[in-house]
Amino acid sequence: MEEGKEGLVKHVLIAKFKQGLQSHEIEELIKGYANLVSLIPPMKAFHWGTDVGVCNMDEGFTHIFESEFESSEGVAEYMAHPAHVEFADLFLPQLEKVVVIDYKPALVRL
């Protein structure tokens, strides 16, 4: 195995929103998250989705958010950026459960 693109780091947040949140409220939070890519230069891409699995191993998590950065330093800059801090202060209290993982994609050569 070898690392993929030089320096590339993926920042993954897996979440379960609190009960009682309306779908339009969740949609607004997702739009706010997606907007960070236009406000924070090190954030190069953003993708999200909901669990569609049939294996019943989601542990109650419902949403996944993935951001892409060119380096670990870019993730650190993102975390400290005022736009991220302000958004996190709105977003995180709406979550019942959250897991965050940063990783460097690896390529498996067969």
PDB file of N, CA and C in Angstrom:
ATOM      1  N   MET A   1       0.846  -1.179   0.000  1.00  0.00           N
ATOM      2  CA  MET A   1       0.000   0.000   0.000  1.00  0.00           C
ATOM      3  C   MET A   1       0.888   1.236   0.000  1.00  0.00           C
ATOM      4  N   GLU A   2       0.371   2.281  -0.618  1.00  0.00           N
ATOM      5  CA  GLU A   2       1.079   3.545  -0.600  1.00  0.00           C
ATOM      6  C   GLU A   2       0.077   4.675  -0.493  1.00  0.00           C
ATOM      7  N   GLU A   3       0.569   5.793   0.033  1.00  0.00           N
ATOM      8  CA  GLU A   3      -0.306   6.952   0.149  1.00  0.00           C
ATOM      9  C   GLU A   3      -0.707   7.435  -1.223  1.00  0.00           C
ATOM     10  N   GLY A   4      -1.903   8.006  -1.276  1.00  0.00           N
ATOM     11  CA  GLY A   4      -2.397   8.573  -2.522  1.00  0.00           C
ATOM     12  C   GLY A   4      -1.734   9.903  -2.810  1.00  0.00           C
ATOM     13  N   LYS A   5      -2.501  10.838  -3.333  1.00  0.00           N
ATOM     14  CA  LYS A   5      -1.986  12.147  -3.706  1.00  0.00           C
ATOM     15  C   LYS A   5      -1.163  12.744  -2.572  1.00  0.00           C
ATOM     16  N   GLU A   6      -0.040  13.346  -2.936  1.00  0.00           N
ATOM     17  CA  GLU A   6       0.870  13.948  -1.971  1.00  0.00           C
ATOM     18  C   GLU A   6       0.150  14.907  -1.042  1.00  0.00           C
ATOM     19  N   GLY A   7       0.164  14.614   0.249  1.00  0.00           N
ATOM     20  CA  GLY A   7      -0.366  15.508   1.241  1.00  0.00           C
ATOM     21  C   GLY A   7      -1.872  15.523   1.417  1.00  0.00           C
ATOM     22  N   LEU A   8      -2.621  14.959   0.483  1.00  0.00           N
ATOM     23  CA  LEU A   8      -4.081  15.014   0.539  1.00  0.00           C
ATOM     24  C   LEU A   8      -4.595  14.479   1.876  1.00  0.00           C
ATOM     25  N   VAL A   9      -5.517  15.235   2.497  1.00  0.00           N
ATOM     26  CA  VAL A   9      -6.132  14.813   3.757  1.00  0.00           C
ATOM     27  C   VAL A   9      -7.641  14.948   3.614  1.00  0.00           C
ATOM     28  N   LYS A  10      -8.352  13.914   4.031  1.00  0.00           N
ATOM     29  CA  LYS A  10      -9.813  13.925   4.061  1.00  0.00           C
ATOM     30  C   LYS A  10     -10.245  14.102   5.517  1.00  0.00           C
ATOM     31  N   HIS A  11     -11.211  14.990   5.719  1.00  0.00           N
ATOM     32  CA  HIS A  11     -11.766  15.282   7.042  1.00  0.00           C
ATOM     33  C   HIS A  11     -13.209  14.779   7.005  1.00  0.00           C
ATOM     34  N   VAL A  12     -13.500  13.749   7.784  1.00  0.00           N
ATOM     35  CA  VAL A  12     -14.807  13.109   7.750  1.00  0.00           C
ATOM     36  C   VAL A  12     -15.514  13.306   9.092  1.00  0.00           C
ATOM     37  N   LEU A  13     -16.759  13.758   9.010  1.00  0.00           N
ATOM     38  CA  LEU A  13     -17.597  13.924  10.188  1.00  0.00           C
ATOM     39  C   LEU A  13     -18.831  13.056   9.975  1.00  0.00           C
ATOM     40  N   ILE A  14     -19.086  12.157  10.915  1.00  0.00           N
ATOM     41  CA  ILE A  14     -20.255  11.280  10.868  1.00  0.00           C
ATOM     42  C   ILE A  14     -21.161  11.713  12.010  1.00  0.00           C
ATOM     43  N   ALA A  15     -22.440  11.948  11.695  1.00  0.00           N
ATOM     44  CA  ALA A  15     -23.308  12.577  12.678  1.00  0.00           C
ATOM     45  C   ALA A  15     -24.681  11.939  12.770  1.00  0.00           C
ATOM     46  N   LYS A  16     -25.276  12.133  13.929  1.00  0.00           N
ATOM     47  CA  LYS A  16     -26.702  11.879  14.141  1.00  0.00           C
ATOM     48  C   LYS A  16     -27.267  13.177  14.706  1.00  0.00           C
ATOM     49  N   PHE A  17     -28.221  13.772  14.000  1.00  0.00           N
ATOM     50  CA  PHE A  17     -28.840  14.996  14.471  1.00  0.00           C
ATOM     51  C   PHE A  17     -29.782  14.689  15.633  1.00  0.00           C
ATOM     52  N   LYS A  18     -29.972  15.682  16.493  1.00  0.00           N
ATOM     53  CA  LYS A  18     -30.877  15.532  17.633  1.00  0.00           C
ATOM     54  C   LYS A  18     -32.307  15.348  17.146  1.00  0.00           C
ATOM     55  N   GLN A  19     -33.069  14.543  17.878  1.00  0.00           N
ATOM     56  CA  GLN A  19     -34.483  14.375  17.573  1.00  0.00           C
ATOM     57  C   GLN A  19     -35.183  15.719  17.733  1.00  0.00           C
ATOM     58  N   GLY A  20     -36.193  15.928  16.916  1.00  0.00           N
ATOM     59  CA  GLY A  20     -36.947  17.165  16.997  1.00  0.00           C
ATOM     60  C   GLY A  20     -36.521  18.210  15.982  1.00  0.00           C
ATOM     61  N   LEU A  21     -35.335  18.044  15.399  1.00  0.00           N
ATOM     62  CA  LEU A  21     -34.927  18.973  14.350  1.00  0.00           C
ATOM     63  C   LEU A  21     -35.758  18.704  13.103  1.00  0.00           C
ATOM     64  N   GLN A  22     -36.262  19.744  12.507  1.00  0.00           N
ATOM     65  CA  GLN A  22     -37.053  19.615  11.282  1.00  0.00           C
ATOM     66  C   GLN A  22     -36.108  19.446  10.092  1.00  0.00           C
ATOM     67  N   SER A  23     -36.590  18.811   9.033  1.00  0.00           N
ATOM     68  CA  SER A  23     -35.752  18.577   7.845  1.00  0.00           C
ATOM     69  C   SER A  23     -35.242  19.880   7.250  1.00  0.00           C
ATOM     70  N   HIS A  24     -36.053  20.930   7.267  1.00  0.00           N
ATOM     71  CA  HIS A  24     -35.584  22.211   6.718  1.00  0.00           C
ATOM     72  C   HIS A  24     -34.462  22.809   7.570  1.00  0.00           C
ATOM     73  N   GLU A  25     -34.466  22.538   8.867  1.00  0.00           N
ATOM     74  CA  GLU A  25     -33.386  23.012   9.739  1.00  0.00           C
ATOM     75  C   GLU A  25     -32.093  22.268   9.428  1.00  0.00           C
ATOM     76  N   ILE A  26     -32.197  20.968   9.202  1.00  0.00           N
ATOM     77  CA  ILE A  26     -31.022  20.172   8.832  1.00  0.00           C
ATOM     78  C   ILE A  26     -30.493  20.634   7.478  1.00  0.00           C
ATOM     79  N   GLU A  27     -31.389  20.883   6.537  1.00  0.00           N
ATOM     80  CA  GLU A  27     -30.975  21.364   5.211  1.00  0.00           C
ATOM     81  C   GLU A  27     -30.210  22.682   5.321  1.00  0.00           C
ATOM     82  N   GLU A  28     -30.665  23.588   6.179  1.00  0.00           N
ATOM     83  CA  GLU A  28     -29.971  24.867   6.354  1.00  0.00           C
ATOM     84  C   GLU A  28     -28.587  24.663   6.956  1.00  0.00           C
ATOM     85  N   LEU A  29     -28.464  23.738   7.902  1.00  0.00           N
ATOM     86  CA  LEU A  29     -27.157  23.436   8.479  1.00  0.00           C
ATOM     87  C   LEU A  29     -26.220  22.863   7.419  1.00  0.00           C
ATOM     88  N   ILE A  30     -26.732  21.982   6.574  1.00  0.00           N
ATOM     89  CA  ILE A  30     -25.913  21.398   5.514  1.00  0.00           C
ATOM     90  C   ILE A  30     -25.471  22.474   4.523  1.00  0.00           C
ATOM     91  N   LYS A  31     -26.362  23.387   4.173  1.00  0.00           N
ATOM     92  CA  LYS A  31     -25.982  24.496   3.280  1.00  0.00           C
ATOM     93  C   LYS A  31     -24.885  25.342   3.914  1.00  0.00           C
ATOM     94  N   GLY A  32     -24.992  25.590   5.209  1.00  0.00           N
ATOM     95  CA  GLY A  32     -23.960  26.346   5.909  1.00  0.00           C
ATOM     96  C   GLY A  32     -22.622  25.640   5.887  1.00  0.00           C
ATOM     97  N   TYR A  33     -22.641  24.319   6.069  1.00  0.00           N
ATOM     98  CA  TYR A  33     -21.416  23.524   6.025  1.00  0.00           C
ATOM     99  C   TYR A  33     -20.819  23.605   4.620  1.00  0.00           C
ATOM    100  N   ALA A  34     -21.635  23.395   3.614  1.00  0.00           N
ATOM    101  CA  ALA A  34     -21.156  23.432   2.232  1.00  0.00           C
ATOM    102  C   ALA A  34     -20.582  24.800   1.876  1.00  0.00           C
ATOM    103  N   ASN A  35     -21.140  25.862   2.430  1.00  0.00           N
ATOM    104  CA  ASN A  35     -20.677  27.211   2.132  1.00  0.00           C
ATOM    105  C   ASN A  35     -19.261  27.465   2.638  1.00  0.00           C
ATOM    106  N   LEU A  36     -18.811  26.696   3.618  1.00  0.00           N
ATOM    107  CA  LEU A  36     -17.458  26.895   4.145  1.00  0.00           C
ATOM    108  C   LEU A  36     -16.395  26.746   3.060  1.00  0.00           C
ATOM    109  N   VAL A  37     -16.656  25.918   2.050  1.00  0.00           N
ATOM    110  CA  VAL A  37     -15.671  25.716   0.986  1.00  0.00           C
ATOM    111  C   VAL A  37     -15.405  27.023   0.233  1.00  0.00           C
ATOM    112  N   SER A  38     -16.362  27.928   0.203  1.00  0.00           N
ATOM    113  CA  SER A  38     -16.156  29.206  -0.478  1.00  0.00           C
ATOM    114  C   SER A  38     -15.547  30.262   0.452  1.00  0.00           C
ATOM    115  N   LEU A  39     -15.493  29.979   1.724  1.00  0.00           N
ATOM    116  CA  LEU A  39     -14.988  30.947   2.705  1.00  0.00           C
ATOM    117  C   LEU A  39     -13.593  30.618   3.235  1.00  0.00           C
ATOM    118  N   ILE A  40     -13.209  29.339   3.160  1.00  0.00           N
ATOM    119  CA  ILE A  40     -11.957  28.892   3.785  1.00  0.00           C
ATOM    120  C   ILE A  40     -11.056  28.295   2.707  1.00  0.00           C
ATOM    121  N   PRO A  41     -10.027  29.034   2.258  1.00  0.00           N
ATOM    122  CA  PRO A  41      -9.212  28.602   1.127  1.00  0.00           C
ATOM    123  C   PRO A  41      -8.618  27.184   1.198  1.00  0.00           C
ATOM    124  N   PRO A  42      -8.149  26.707   2.361  1.00  0.00           N
ATOM    125  CA  PRO A  42      -7.578  25.348   2.366  1.00  0.00           C
ATOM    126  C   PRO A  42      -8.603  24.244   2.117  1.00  0.00           C
ATOM    127  N   MET A  43      -9.885  24.540   2.290  1.00  0.00           N
ATOM    128  CA  MET A  43     -10.949  23.543   2.087  1.00  0.00           C
ATOM    129  C   MET A  43     -11.218  23.464   0.588  1.00  0.00           C
ATOM    130  N   LYS A  44     -10.808  22.368  -0.038  1.00  0.00           N
ATOM    131  CA  LYS A  44     -10.838  22.251  -1.500  1.00  0.00           C
ATOM    132  C   LYS A  44     -12.115  21.607  -2.034  1.00  0.00           C
ATOM    133  N   ALA A  45     -12.793  20.792  -1.230  1.00  0.00           N
ATOM    134  CA  ALA A  45     -14.004  20.112  -1.697  1.00  0.00           C
ATOM    135  C   ALA A  45     -14.840  19.713  -0.487  1.00  0.00           C
ATOM    136  N   PHE A  46     -16.144  19.535  -0.743  1.00  0.00           N
ATOM    137  CA  PHE A  46     -17.075  19.132   0.300  1.00  0.00           C
ATOM    138  C   PHE A  46     -18.121  18.213  -0.314  1.00  0.00           C
ATOM    139  N   HIS A  47     -18.370  17.091   0.348  1.00  0.00           N
ATOM    140  CA  HIS A  47     -19.414  16.151  -0.070  1.00  0.00           C
ATOM    141  C   HIS A  47     -20.170  15.715   1.171  1.00  0.00           C
ATOM    142  N   TRP A  48     -21.412  15.353   0.988  1.00  0.00           N
ATOM    143  CA  TRP A  48     -22.191  14.842   2.116  1.00  0.00           C
ATOM    144  C   TRP A  48     -23.212  13.841   1.601  1.00  0.00           C
ATOM    145  N   GLY A  49     -23.768  13.080   2.521  1.00  0.00           N
ATOM    146  CA  GLY A  49     -24.818  12.143   2.173  1.00  0.00           C
ATOM    147  C   GLY A  49     -25.450  11.577   3.429  1.00  0.00           C
ATOM    148  N   THR A  50     -26.481  10.773   3.205  1.00  0.00           N
ATOM    149  CA  THR A  50     -27.150  10.100   4.314  1.00  0.00           C
ATOM    150  C   THR A  50     -26.944   8.596   4.169  1.00  0.00           C
ATOM    151  N   ASP A  51     -27.075   7.911   5.273  1.00  0.00           N
ATOM    152  CA  ASP A  51     -26.877   6.461   5.278  1.00  0.00           C
ATOM    153  C   ASP A  51     -27.913   5.773   4.400  1.00  0.00           C
ATOM    154  N   VAL A  52     -27.436   4.933   3.493  1.00  0.00           N
ATOM    155  CA  VAL A  52     -28.320   4.153   2.624  1.00  0.00           C
ATOM    156  C   VAL A  52     -28.039   2.658   2.782  1.00  0.00           C
ATOM    157  N   GLY A  53     -27.250   2.323   3.802  1.00  0.00           N
ATOM    158  CA  GLY A  53     -26.835   0.947   4.004  1.00  0.00           C
ATOM    159  C   GLY A  53     -27.965   0.038   4.431  1.00  0.00           C
ATOM    160  N   VAL A  54     -27.804  -1.235   4.142  1.00  0.00           N
ATOM    161  CA  VAL A  54     -28.793  -2.240   4.520  1.00  0.00           C
ATOM    162  C   VAL A  54     -28.235  -3.206   5.573  1.00  0.00           C
ATOM    163  N   CYS A  55     -27.002  -2.962   6.015  1.00  0.00           N
ATOM    164  CA  CYS A  55     -26.370  -3.915   6.936  1.00  0.00           C
ATOM    165  C   CYS A  55     -26.643  -3.610   8.411  1.00  0.00           C
ATOM    166  N   ASN A  56     -27.384  -2.537   8.700  1.00  0.00           N
ATOM    167  CA  ASN A  56     -27.772  -2.217  10.078  1.00  0.00           C
ATOM    168  C   ASN A  56     -26.586  -2.075  11.029  1.00  0.00           C
ATOM    169  N   MET A  57     -25.498  -1.470  10.549  1.00  0.00           N
ATOM    170  CA  MET A  57     -24.322  -1.272  11.399  1.00  0.00           C
ATOM    171  C   MET A  57     -23.996   0.211  11.562  1.00  0.00           C
ATOM    172  N   ASP A  58     -24.980   1.089  11.379  1.00  0.00           N
ATOM    173  CA  ASP A  58     -24.735   2.528  11.394  1.00  0.00           C
ATOM    174  C   ASP A  58     -24.643   3.131  12.797  1.00  0.00           C
ATOM    175  N   GLU A  59     -24.935   2.329  13.833  1.00  0.00           N
ATOM    176  CA  GLU A  59     -24.866   2.792  15.225  1.00  0.00           C
ATOM    177  C   GLU A  59     -25.736   4.030  15.466  1.00  0.00           C
ATOM    178  N   GLY A  60     -26.750   4.242  14.616  1.00  0.00           N
ATOM    179  CA  GLY A  60     -27.644   5.382  14.785  1.00  0.00           C
ATOM    180  C   GLY A  60     -27.207   6.629  14.034  1.00  0.00           C
ATOM    181  N   PHE A  61     -26.008   6.610  13.452  1.00  0.00           N
ATOM    182  CA  PHE A  61     -25.541   7.750  12.677  1.00  0.00           C
ATOM    183  C   PHE A  61     -26.327   7.821  11.372  1.00  0.00           C
ATOM    184  N   THR A  62     -26.627   9.041  10.943  1.00  0.00           N
ATOM    185  CA  THR A  62     -27.485   9.216   9.773  1.00  0.00           C
ATOM    186  C   THR A  62     -26.830   9.984   8.630  1.00  0.00           C
ATOM    187  N   HIS A  63     -25.872  10.846   8.929  1.00  0.00           N
ATOM    188  CA  HIS A  63     -25.273  11.720   7.922  1.00  0.00           C
ATOM    189  C   HIS A  63     -23.746  11.605   7.944  1.00  0.00           C
ATOM    190  N   ILE A  64     -23.145  11.793   6.770  1.00  0.00           N
ATOM    191  CA  ILE A  64     -21.691  11.842   6.656  1.00  0.00           C
ATOM    192  C   ILE A  64     -21.307  13.078   5.854  1.00  0.00           C
ATOM    193  N   PHE A  65     -20.263  13.745   6.315  1.00  0.00           N
ATOM    194  CA  PHE A  65     -19.754  14.954   5.682  1.00  0.00           C
ATOM    195  C   PHE A  65     -18.261  14.759   5.453  1.00  0.00           C
ATOM    196  N   GLU A  66     -17.802  15.011   4.229  1.00  0.00           N
ATOM    197  CA  GLU A  66     -16.386  14.816   3.912  1.00  0.00           C
ATOM    198  C   GLU A  66     -15.837  16.074   3.256  1.00  0.00           C
ATOM    199  N   SER A  67     -14.760  16.590   3.822  1.00  0.00           N
ATOM    200  CA  SER A  67     -14.062  17.743   3.268  1.00  0.00           C
ATOM    201  C   SER A  67     -12.674  17.302   2.849  1.00  0.00           C
ATOM    202  N   GLU A  68     -12.139  17.960   1.825  1.00  0.00           N
ATOM    203  CA  GLU A  68     -10.829  17.598   1.294  1.00  0.00           C
ATOM    204  C   GLU A  68      -9.872  18.784   1.429  1.00  0.00           C
ATOM    205  N   PHE A  69      -8.656  18.473   1.854  1.00  0.00           N
ATOM    206  CA  PHE A  69      -7.608  19.471   2.058  1.00  0.00           C
ATOM    207  C   PHE A  69      -6.319  18.976   1.413  1.00  0.00           C
ATOM    208  N   GLU A  70      -5.437  19.910   1.066  1.00  0.00           N
ATOM    209  CA  GLU A  70      -4.166  19.540   0.430  1.00  0.00           C
ATOM    210  C   GLU A  70      -3.119  19.078   1.436  1.00  0.00           C
ATOM    211  N   SER A  71      -3.365  19.330   2.736  1.00  0.00           N
ATOM    212  CA  SER A  71      -2.367  18.960   3.745  1.00  0.00           C
ATOM    213  C   SER A  71      -2.996  18.961   5.136  1.00  0.00           C
ATOM    214  N   SER A  72      -2.282  18.394   6.090  1.00  0.00           N
ATOM    215  CA  SER A  72      -2.714  18.441   7.490  1.00  0.00           C
ATOM    216  C   SER A  72      -2.711  19.880   7.996  1.00  0.00           C
ATOM    217  N   GLU A  73      -1.774  20.682   7.499  1.00  0.00           N
ATOM    218  CA  GLU A  73      -1.731  22.093   7.874  1.00  0.00           C
ATOM    219  C   GLU A  73      -2.995  22.811   7.410  1.00  0.00           C
ATOM    220  N   GLY A  74      -3.515  22.416   6.243  1.00  0.00           N
ATOM    221  CA  GLY A  74      -4.759  22.996   5.744  1.00  0.00           C
ATOM    222  C   GLY A  74      -5.928  22.682   6.650  1.00  0.00           C
ATOM    223  N   VAL A  75      -5.948  21.461   7.199  1.00  0.00           N
ATOM    224  CA  VAL A  75      -7.015  21.090   8.149  1.00  0.00           C
ATOM    225  C   VAL A  75      -6.900  21.955   9.398  1.00  0.00           C
ATOM    226  N   ALA A  76      -5.679  22.141   9.879  1.00  0.00           N
ATOM    227  CA  ALA A  76      -5.472  22.966  11.080  1.00  0.00           C
ATOM    228  C   ALA A  76      -5.910  24.408  10.825  1.00  0.00           C
ATOM    229  N   GLU A  77      -5.595  24.933   9.645  1.00  0.00           N
ATOM    230  CA  GLU A  77      -6.014  26.297   9.297  1.00  0.00           C
ATOM    231  C   GLU A  77      -7.542  26.390   9.242  1.00  0.00           C
ATOM    232  N   TYR A  78      -8.165  25.372   8.663  1.00  0.00           N
ATOM    233  CA  TYR A  78      -9.630  25.295   8.590  1.00  0.00           C
ATOM    234  C   TYR A  78     -10.247  25.290   9.987  1.00  0.00           C
ATOM    235  N   MET A  79      -9.714  24.467  10.875  1.00  0.00           N
ATOM    236  CA  MET A  79     -10.266  24.337  12.223  1.00  0.00           C
ATOM    237  C   MET A  79     -10.217  25.664  12.987  1.00  0.00           C
ATOM    238  N   ALA A  80      -9.160  26.465  12.753  1.00  0.00           N
ATOM    239  CA  ALA A  80      -8.984  27.723  13.468  1.00  0.00           C
ATOM    240  C   ALA A  80      -9.661  28.905  12.768  1.00  0.00           C
ATOM    241  N   HIS A  81     -10.101  28.719  11.534  1.00  0.00           N
ATOM    242  CA  HIS A  81     -10.677  29.823  10.766  1.00  0.00           C
ATOM    243  C   HIS A  81     -11.958  30.328  11.439  1.00  0.00           C
ATOM    244  N   PRO A  82     -12.127  31.653  11.555  1.00  0.00           N
ATOM    245  CA  PRO A  82     -13.319  32.197  12.217  1.00  0.00           C
ATOM    246  C   PRO A  82     -14.647  31.707  11.619  1.00  0.00           C
ATOM    247  N   ALA A  83     -14.708  31.512  10.311  1.00  0.00           N
ATOM    248  CA  ALA A  83     -15.953  31.029   9.695  1.00  0.00           C
ATOM    249  C   ALA A  83     -16.282  29.613  10.160  1.00  0.00           C
ATOM    250  N   HIS A  84     -15.246  28.772  10.321  1.00  0.00           N
ATOM    251  CA  HIS A  84     -15.469  27.407  10.806  1.00  0.00           C
ATOM    252  C   HIS A  84     -15.878  27.423  12.277  1.00  0.00           C
ATOM    253  N   VAL A  85     -15.189  28.226  13.067  1.00  0.00           N
ATOM    254  CA  VAL A  85     -15.499  28.307  14.495  1.00  0.00           C
ATOM    255  C   VAL A  85     -16.947  28.762  14.694  1.00  0.00           C
ATOM    256  N   GLU A  86     -17.358  29.783  13.953  1.00  0.00           N
ATOM    257  CA  GLU A  86     -18.729  30.283  14.055  1.00  0.00           C
ATOM    258  C   GLU A  86     -19.741  29.213  13.625  1.00  0.00           C
ATOM    259  N   PHE A  87     -19.444  28.527  12.521  1.00  0.00           N
ATOM    260  CA  PHE A  87     -20.352  27.477  12.056  1.00  0.00           C
ATOM    261  C   PHE A  87     -20.413  26.323  13.062  1.00  0.00           C
ATOM    262  N   ALA A  88     -19.274  25.897  13.561  1.00  0.00           N
ATOM    263  CA  ALA A  88     -19.239  24.784  14.520  1.00  0.00           C
ATOM    264  C   ALA A  88     -20.059  25.098  15.765  1.00  0.00           C
ATOM    265  N   ASP A  89     -20.044  26.367  16.176  1.00  0.00           N
ATOM    266  CA  ASP A  89     -20.831  26.773  17.342  1.00  0.00           C
ATOM    267  C   ASP A  89     -22.335  26.627  17.092  1.00  0.00           C
ATOM    268  N   LEU A  90     -22.761  26.718  15.834  1.00  0.00           N
ATOM    269  CA  LEU A  90     -24.167  26.507  15.475  1.00  0.00           C
ATOM    270  C   LEU A  90     -24.484  25.036  15.224  1.00  0.00           C
ATOM    271  N   PHE A  91     -23.560  24.351  14.556  1.00  0.00           N
ATOM    272  CA  PHE A  91     -23.770  22.986  14.063  1.00  0.00           C
ATOM    273  C   PHE A  91     -23.677  21.934  15.173  1.00  0.00           C
ATOM    274  N   LEU A  92     -22.586  21.967  15.919  1.00  0.00           N
ATOM    275  CA  LEU A  92     -22.324  20.887  16.884  1.00  0.00           C
ATOM    276  C   LEU A  92     -23.407  20.733  17.950  1.00  0.00           C
ATOM    277  N   PRO A  93     -23.996  21.805  18.470  1.00  0.00           N
ATOM    278  CA  PRO A  93     -25.063  21.619  19.468  1.00  0.00           C
ATOM    279  C   PRO A  93     -26.310  20.921  18.901  1.00  0.00           C
ATOM    280  N   GLN A  94     -26.427  20.833  17.587  1.00  0.00           N
ATOM    281  CA  GLN A  94     -27.590  20.181  16.972  1.00  0.00           C
ATOM    282  C   GLN A  94     -27.383  18.672  16.805  1.00  0.00           C
ATOM    283  N   LEU A  95     -26.209  18.180  17.213  1.00  0.00           N
ATOM    284  CA  LEU A  95     -25.887  16.764  17.037  1.00  0.00           C
ATOM    285  C   LEU A  95     -26.046  15.992  18.334  1.00  0.00           C
ATOM    286  N   GLU A  96     -26.649  14.824  18.208  1.00  0.00           N
ATOM    287  CA  GLU A  96     -26.751  13.911  19.343  1.00  0.00           C
ATOM    288  C   GLU A  96     -25.462  13.110  19.486  1.00  0.00           C
ATOM    289  N   LYS A  97     -24.915  12.717  18.323  1.00  0.00           N
ATOM    290  CA  LYS A  97     -23.685  11.923  18.300  1.00  0.00           C
ATOM    291  C   LYS A  97     -22.830  12.414  17.138  1.00  0.00           C
ATOM    292  N   VAL A  98     -21.509  12.365  17.325  1.00  0.00           N
ATOM    293  CA  VAL A  98     -20.602  12.774  16.252  1.00  0.00           C
ATOM    294  C   VAL A  98     -19.277  12.030  16.392  1.00  0.00           C
ATOM    295  N   VAL A  99     -18.697  11.691  15.237  1.00  0.00           N
ATOM    296  CA  VAL A  99     -17.356  11.131  15.158  1.00  0.00           C
ATOM    297  C   VAL A  99     -16.639  11.911  14.060  1.00  0.00           C
ATOM    298  N   VAL A 100     -15.401  12.311  14.338  1.00  0.00           N
ATOM    299  CA  VAL A 100     -14.609  13.026  13.334  1.00  0.00           C
ATOM    300  C   VAL A 100     -13.299  12.283  13.139  1.00  0.00           C
ATOM    301  N   ILE A 101     -12.952  12.043  11.873  1.00  0.00           N
ATOM    302  CA  ILE A 101     -11.703  11.354  11.529  1.00  0.00           C
ATOM    303  C   ILE A 101     -11.043  12.109  10.385  1.00  0.00           C
ATOM    304  N   ASP A 102      -9.745  12.361  10.519  1.00  0.00           N
ATOM    305  CA  ASP A 102      -8.939  12.900   9.431  1.00  0.00           C
ATOM    306  C   ASP A 102      -8.025  11.772   8.965  1.00  0.00           C
ATOM    307  N   TYR A 103      -7.929  11.594   7.640  1.00  0.00           N
ATOM    308  CA  TYR A 103      -7.075  10.528   7.133  1.00  0.00           C
ATOM    309  C   TYR A 103      -6.441  10.916   5.811  1.00  0.00           C
ATOM    310  N   LYS A 104      -5.321  10.269   5.530  1.00  0.00           N
ATOM    311  CA  LYS A 104      -4.674  10.408   4.230  1.00  0.00           C
ATOM    312  C   LYS A 104      -5.032   9.171   3.425  1.00  0.00           C
ATOM    313  N   PRO A 105      -5.709   9.353   2.305  1.00  0.00           N
ATOM    314  CA  PRO A 105      -6.098   8.199   1.489  1.00  0.00           C
ATOM    315  C   PRO A 105      -4.883   7.377   1.060  1.00  0.00           C
ATOM    316  N   ALA A 106      -5.015   6.081   1.106  1.00  0.00           N
ATOM    317  CA  ALA A 106      -3.941   5.183   0.688  1.00  0.00           C
ATOM    318  C   ALA A 106      -4.397   4.419  -0.544  1.00  0.00           C
ATOM    319  N   LEU A 107      -3.470   4.112  -1.382  1.00  0.00           N
ATOM    320  CA  LEU A 107      -3.726   3.381  -2.607  1.00  0.00           C
ATOM    321  C   LEU A 107      -3.193   1.958  -2.447  1.00  0.00           C
ATOM    322  N   VAL A 108      -4.002   0.981  -2.763  1.00  0.00           N
ATOM    323  CA  VAL A 108      -3.563  -0.414  -2.701  1.00  0.00           C
ATOM    324  C   VAL A 108      -3.205  -0.846  -4.122  1.00  0.00           C
ATOM    325  N   ARG A 109      -1.979  -1.265  -4.278  1.00  0.00           N
ATOM    326  CA  ARG A 109      -1.528  -1.762  -5.585  1.00  0.00           C
ATOM    327  C   ARG A 109      -1.520  -3.289  -5.551  1.00  0.00           C
ATOM    328  N   LEU A 110      -2.185  -3.891  -6.489  1.00  0.00           N
ATOM    329  CA  LEU A 110      -2.255  -5.346  -6.540  1.00  0.00           C
ATOM    330  C   LEU A 110      -1.286  -5.894  -7.562  1.00  0.00           C
TER     331      LEU A 110
END
